[in-house]
Amino acid sequence: VAYADQGRTHIQTGAEHSSYNSNPPSSGWHYATPVNPGFYDKAIADEYIVHNLEHGDVWIAYRPSIGKDVMEKLRAFADVRIVIASREANVTDIALVAWTHVDAFNIQNGLLDETRINDFITRYKNRGPEKVSASTHIER
């Protein structure tokens, strides 16, 4: 699903802002520091990862209840332009997010649709509005 661009405003860490128009957010208000790409088994504030999306990264947000087998399959997608993180607020098991785009789906019969994930990554990786080298991510 394509969503209207909510802008690229940097906000102070913890600052309040208007609601996002997608779940997970795919544009809009974000903190000044992105996260390092990779796999996280914990939640990260949406506002950090929205900054990654601005740089052209793809976010794979997963419900923490998906199971260890599926989580390990997701881990294999970790790359210099991919952030994979647990997200309790997801309305589906998996949400693939790029700047202004979300593909959200549930796991069927315990199987992860890896082709769907690869297709999304191929289509949107490194296509954010701000062109930044993958090496500019800052360690938090």
PDB file of C-alpha atoms in Angstrom:
ATOM      1  CA  VAL A   1       0.000   0.000   0.000  1.00  0.00           C
ATOM      2  CA  ALA A   2       1.306   3.453  -0.886  1.00  0.00           C
ATOM      3  CA  TYR A   3       0.760   6.231   1.657  1.00  0.00           C
ATOM      4  CA  ALA A   4       0.965   9.996   1.365  1.00  0.00           C
ATOM      5  CA  ASP A   5       4.377  11.385   2.288  1.00  0.00           C
ATOM      6  CA  GLN A   6       4.178  12.990   5.741  1.00  0.00           C
ATOM      7  CA  GLY A   7       7.450  14.840   5.362  1.00  0.00           C
ATOM      8  CA  ARG A   8      10.936  14.469   6.778  1.00  0.00           C
ATOM      9  CA  THR A   9      10.899  16.596   9.915  1.00  0.00           C
ATOM     10  CA  HIS A  10      13.549  15.829  12.537  1.00  0.00           C
ATOM     11  CA  ILE A  11      12.295  15.977  16.126  1.00  0.00           C
ATOM     12  CA  GLN A  12      13.981  15.756  19.513  1.00  0.00           C
ATOM     13  CA  THR A  13      14.217  12.261  20.988  1.00  0.00           C
ATOM     14  CA  GLY A  14      10.998  11.628  22.908  1.00  0.00           C
ATOM     15  CA  ALA A  15       9.174  14.659  21.456  1.00  0.00           C
ATOM     16  CA  GLU A  16       5.489  14.315  20.701  1.00  0.00           C
ATOM     17  CA  HIS A  17       4.224  14.600  17.135  1.00  0.00           C
ATOM     18  CA  SER A  18       1.079  14.076  15.081  1.00  0.00           C
ATOM     19  CA  SER A  19      -0.106  10.550  14.309  1.00  0.00           C
ATOM     20  CA  TYR A  20       1.405   8.635  11.438  1.00  0.00           C
ATOM     21  CA  ASN A  21      -0.845   7.723   8.505  1.00  0.00           C
ATOM     22  CA  SER A  22       0.355   4.104   8.315  1.00  0.00           C
ATOM     23  CA  ASN A  23       1.087   1.287  10.742  1.00  0.00           C
ATOM     24  CA  PRO A  24       4.061   0.900  10.899  1.00  0.00           C
ATOM     25  CA  PRO A  25       4.928   4.463   9.941  1.00  0.00           C
ATOM     26  CA  SER A  26       6.411   4.899   6.479  1.00  0.00           C
ATOM     27  CA  SER A  27       7.319   8.604   6.522  1.00  0.00           C
ATOM     28  CA  GLY A  28       7.047  11.613   8.776  1.00  0.00           C
ATOM     29  CA  TRP A  29       8.529  12.822  12.023  1.00  0.00           C
ATOM     30  CA  HIS A  30      11.685  11.086  13.132  1.00  0.00           C
ATOM     31  CA  TYR A  31      14.676  11.362  15.417  1.00  0.00           C
ATOM     32  CA  ALA A  32      17.925  12.789  14.097  1.00  0.00           C
ATOM     33  CA  THR A  33      19.810   9.504  14.544  1.00  0.00           C
ATOM     34  CA  PRO A  34      19.007   6.330  12.579  1.00  0.00           C
ATOM     35  CA  VAL A  35      19.734   2.849  13.924  1.00  0.00           C
ATOM     36  CA  ASN A  36      22.350   0.536  12.512  1.00  0.00           C
ATOM     37  CA  PRO A  37      20.861  -1.903  10.029  1.00  0.00           C
ATOM     38  CA  GLY A  38      20.621  -5.493  11.181  1.00  0.00           C
ATOM     39  CA  PHE A  39      18.463  -7.840  13.222  1.00  0.00           C
ATOM     40  CA  TYR A  40      17.034  -6.796  16.594  1.00  0.00           C
ATOM     41  CA  ASP A  41      15.129  -9.110  18.888  1.00  0.00           C
ATOM     42  CA  LYS A  42      13.807  -6.097  20.780  1.00  0.00           C
ATOM     43  CA  ALA A  43      11.590  -3.169  19.889  1.00  0.00           C
ATOM     44  CA  ILE A  44      13.095   0.081  18.663  1.00  0.00           C
ATOM     45  CA  ALA A  45      11.184   3.354  18.692  1.00  0.00           C
ATOM     46  CA  ASP A  46       9.491   3.922  15.333  1.00  0.00           C
ATOM     47  CA  GLU A  47      10.993   7.406  15.108  1.00  0.00           C
ATOM     48  CA  TYR A  48      14.542   6.018  14.853  1.00  0.00           C
ATOM     49  CA  ILE A  49      13.659   3.613  12.051  1.00  0.00           C
ATOM     50  CA  VAL A  50      11.665   6.188  10.074  1.00  0.00           C
ATOM     51  CA  HIS A  51      15.004   7.984   9.705  1.00  0.00           C
ATOM     52  CA  ASN A  52      16.427   4.783   8.209  1.00  0.00           C
ATOM     53  CA  LEU A  53      13.527   4.699   5.735  1.00  0.00           C
ATOM     54  CA  GLU A  54      14.374   8.252   4.693  1.00  0.00           C
ATOM     55  CA  HIS A  55      17.857   6.959   3.806  1.00  0.00           C
ATOM     56  CA  GLY A  56      16.430   4.169   1.663  1.00  0.00           C
ATOM     57  CA  ASP A  57      16.532   1.312   4.145  1.00  0.00           C
ATOM     58  CA  VAL A  58      13.780  -1.301   4.333  1.00  0.00           C
ATOM     59  CA  TRP A  59      12.235  -2.152   7.709  1.00  0.00           C
ATOM     60  CA  ILE A  60      10.931  -5.621   8.469  1.00  0.00           C
ATOM     61  CA  ALA A  61       8.790  -5.204  11.573  1.00  0.00           C
ATOM     62  CA  TYR A  62       7.605  -8.419  13.179  1.00  0.00           C
ATOM     63  CA  ARG A  63       5.319  -9.308  16.064  1.00  0.00           C
ATOM     64  CA  PRO A  64       7.355 -10.823  18.883  1.00  0.00           C
ATOM     65  CA  SER A  65       4.942 -13.788  18.980  1.00  0.00           C
ATOM     66  CA  ILE A  66       5.890 -15.120  15.511  1.00  0.00           C
ATOM     67  CA  GLY A  67       8.034 -17.953  16.861  1.00  0.00           C
ATOM     68  CA  LYS A  68      11.741 -18.674  16.871  1.00  0.00           C
ATOM     69  CA  ASP A  69      11.786 -20.569  13.544  1.00  0.00           C
ATOM     70  CA  VAL A  70      10.255 -17.651  11.642  1.00  0.00           C
ATOM     71  CA  MET A  71      12.439 -15.187  13.532  1.00  0.00           C
ATOM     72  CA  GLU A  72      15.552 -17.070  12.407  1.00  0.00           C
ATOM     73  CA  LYS A  73      14.355 -16.972   8.798  1.00  0.00           C
ATOM     74  CA  LEU A  74      13.893 -13.210   9.105  1.00  0.00           C
ATOM     75  CA  ARG A  75      17.409 -12.868  10.511  1.00  0.00           C
ATOM     76  CA  ALA A  76      18.743 -14.128   7.167  1.00  0.00           C
ATOM     77  CA  PHE A  77      17.449 -10.917   5.502  1.00  0.00           C
ATOM     78  CA  ALA A  78      19.742  -8.705   7.614  1.00  0.00           C
ATOM     79  CA  ASP A  79      21.802  -6.517   5.291  1.00  0.00           C
ATOM     80  CA  VAL A  80      23.389  -3.064   5.103  1.00  0.00           C
ATOM     81  CA  ARG A  81      20.046  -1.526   4.101  1.00  0.00           C
ATOM     82  CA  ILE A  82      17.669  -3.703   6.140  1.00  0.00           C
ATOM     83  CA  VAL A  83      16.436  -3.152   9.713  1.00  0.00           C
ATOM     84  CA  ILE A  84      14.584  -6.096  11.239  1.00  0.00           C
ATOM     85  CA  ALA A  85      12.996  -5.393  14.621  1.00  0.00           C
ATOM     86  CA  SER A  86      10.311  -6.656  16.944  1.00  0.00           C
ATOM     87  CA  ARG A  87       7.218  -4.419  17.013  1.00  0.00           C
ATOM     88  CA  GLU A  88       4.291  -5.078  19.348  1.00  0.00           C
ATOM     89  CA  ALA A  89       2.097  -2.439  17.630  1.00  0.00           C
ATOM     90  CA  ASN A  90       1.969  -4.355  14.325  1.00  0.00           C
ATOM     91  CA  VAL A  91      -1.565  -5.317  13.283  1.00  0.00           C
ATOM     92  CA  THR A  92      -0.137  -8.264  11.308  1.00  0.00           C
ATOM     93  CA  ASP A  93       2.674 -10.735  11.931  1.00  0.00           C
ATOM     94  CA  ILE A  94       5.012  -9.102   9.413  1.00  0.00           C
ATOM     95  CA  ALA A  95       5.145  -5.585   7.986  1.00  0.00           C
ATOM     96  CA  LEU A  96       7.570  -4.657   5.227  1.00  0.00           C
ATOM     97  CA  VAL A  97       8.154  -0.917   5.211  1.00  0.00           C
ATOM     98  CA  ALA A  98       9.915   1.504   2.889  1.00  0.00           C
ATOM     99  CA  TRP A  99       9.464   5.265   2.471  1.00  0.00           C
ATOM    100  CA  THR A 100       5.688   5.734   1.892  1.00  0.00           C
ATOM    101  CA  HIS A 101       5.069   1.996   1.302  1.00  0.00           C
ATOM    102  CA  VAL A 102       3.872  -0.841   3.557  1.00  0.00           C
ATOM    103  CA  ASP A 103       3.165  -4.490   2.793  1.00  0.00           C
ATOM    104  CA  ALA A 104       1.668  -6.147   5.882  1.00  0.00           C
ATOM    105  CA  PHE A 105       0.689  -9.804   6.123  1.00  0.00           C
ATOM    106  CA  ASN A 106       0.217 -12.734   8.486  1.00  0.00           C
ATOM    107  CA  ILE A 107       2.209 -15.934   8.462  1.00  0.00           C
ATOM    108  CA  GLN A 108       0.191 -18.760   6.901  1.00  0.00           C
ATOM    109  CA  ASN A 109       0.585 -22.349   8.153  1.00  0.00           C
ATOM    110  CA  GLY A 110       3.791 -21.403   9.943  1.00  0.00           C
ATOM    111  CA  LEU A 111       5.502 -20.518   6.661  1.00  0.00           C
ATOM    112  CA  LEU A 112       7.208 -17.215   5.963  1.00  0.00           C
ATOM    113  CA  ASP A 113       6.645 -15.849   2.442  1.00  0.00           C
ATOM    114  CA  GLU A 114      10.312 -15.225   1.647  1.00  0.00           C
ATOM    115  CA  THR A 115       9.595 -14.467  -2.008  1.00  0.00           C
ATOM    116  CA  ARG A 116       7.268 -11.642  -0.984  1.00  0.00           C
ATOM    117  CA  ILE A 117       9.958 -10.207   1.288  1.00  0.00           C
ATOM    118  CA  ASN A 118      12.654 -10.448  -1.398  1.00  0.00           C
ATOM    119  CA  ASP A 119      10.367  -8.780  -3.955  1.00  0.00           C
ATOM    120  CA  PHE A 120       9.654  -5.861  -1.594  1.00  0.00           C
ATOM    121  CA  ILE A 121      13.343  -5.408  -0.792  1.00  0.00           C
ATOM    122  CA  THR A 122      14.259  -5.487  -4.489  1.00  0.00           C
ATOM    123  CA  ARG A 123      11.594  -2.920  -5.314  1.00  0.00           C
ATOM    124  CA  TYR A 124      12.271  -0.401  -2.509  1.00  0.00           C
ATOM    125  CA  LYS A 125      15.767  -0.836  -1.049  1.00  0.00           C
ATOM    126  CA  ASN A 126      17.906   2.302  -1.464  1.00  0.00           C
ATOM    127  CA  ARG A 127      14.996   4.320  -2.861  1.00  0.00           C
ATOM    128  CA  GLY A 128      14.320   6.722   0.002  1.00  0.00           C
ATOM    129  CA  PRO A 129      14.093  10.474  -0.572  1.00  0.00           C
ATOM    130  CA  GLU A 130      17.509  11.141   0.972  1.00  0.00           C
ATOM    131  CA  LYS A 131      20.397   9.451  -0.795  1.00  0.00           C
ATOM    132  CA  VAL A 132      22.952   8.453   1.816  1.00  0.00           C
ATOM    133  CA  SER A 133      25.809   5.983   1.750  1.00  0.00           C
ATOM    134  CA  ALA A 134      25.031   2.813   3.703  1.00  0.00           C
ATOM    135  CA  SER A 135      28.197   3.438   5.719  1.00  0.00           C
ATOM    136  CA  THR A 136      26.838   6.640   7.315  1.00  0.00           C
ATOM    137  CA  HIS A 137      24.659   4.875   9.888  1.00  0.00           C
ATOM    138  CA  ILE A 138      25.607   5.837  13.414  1.00  0.00           C
ATOM    139  CA  GLU A 139      26.164   3.361  16.234  1.00  0.00           C
ATOM    140  CA  ARG A 140      23.737   3.983  19.121  1.00  0.00           C
TER     141      ARG A 140
END
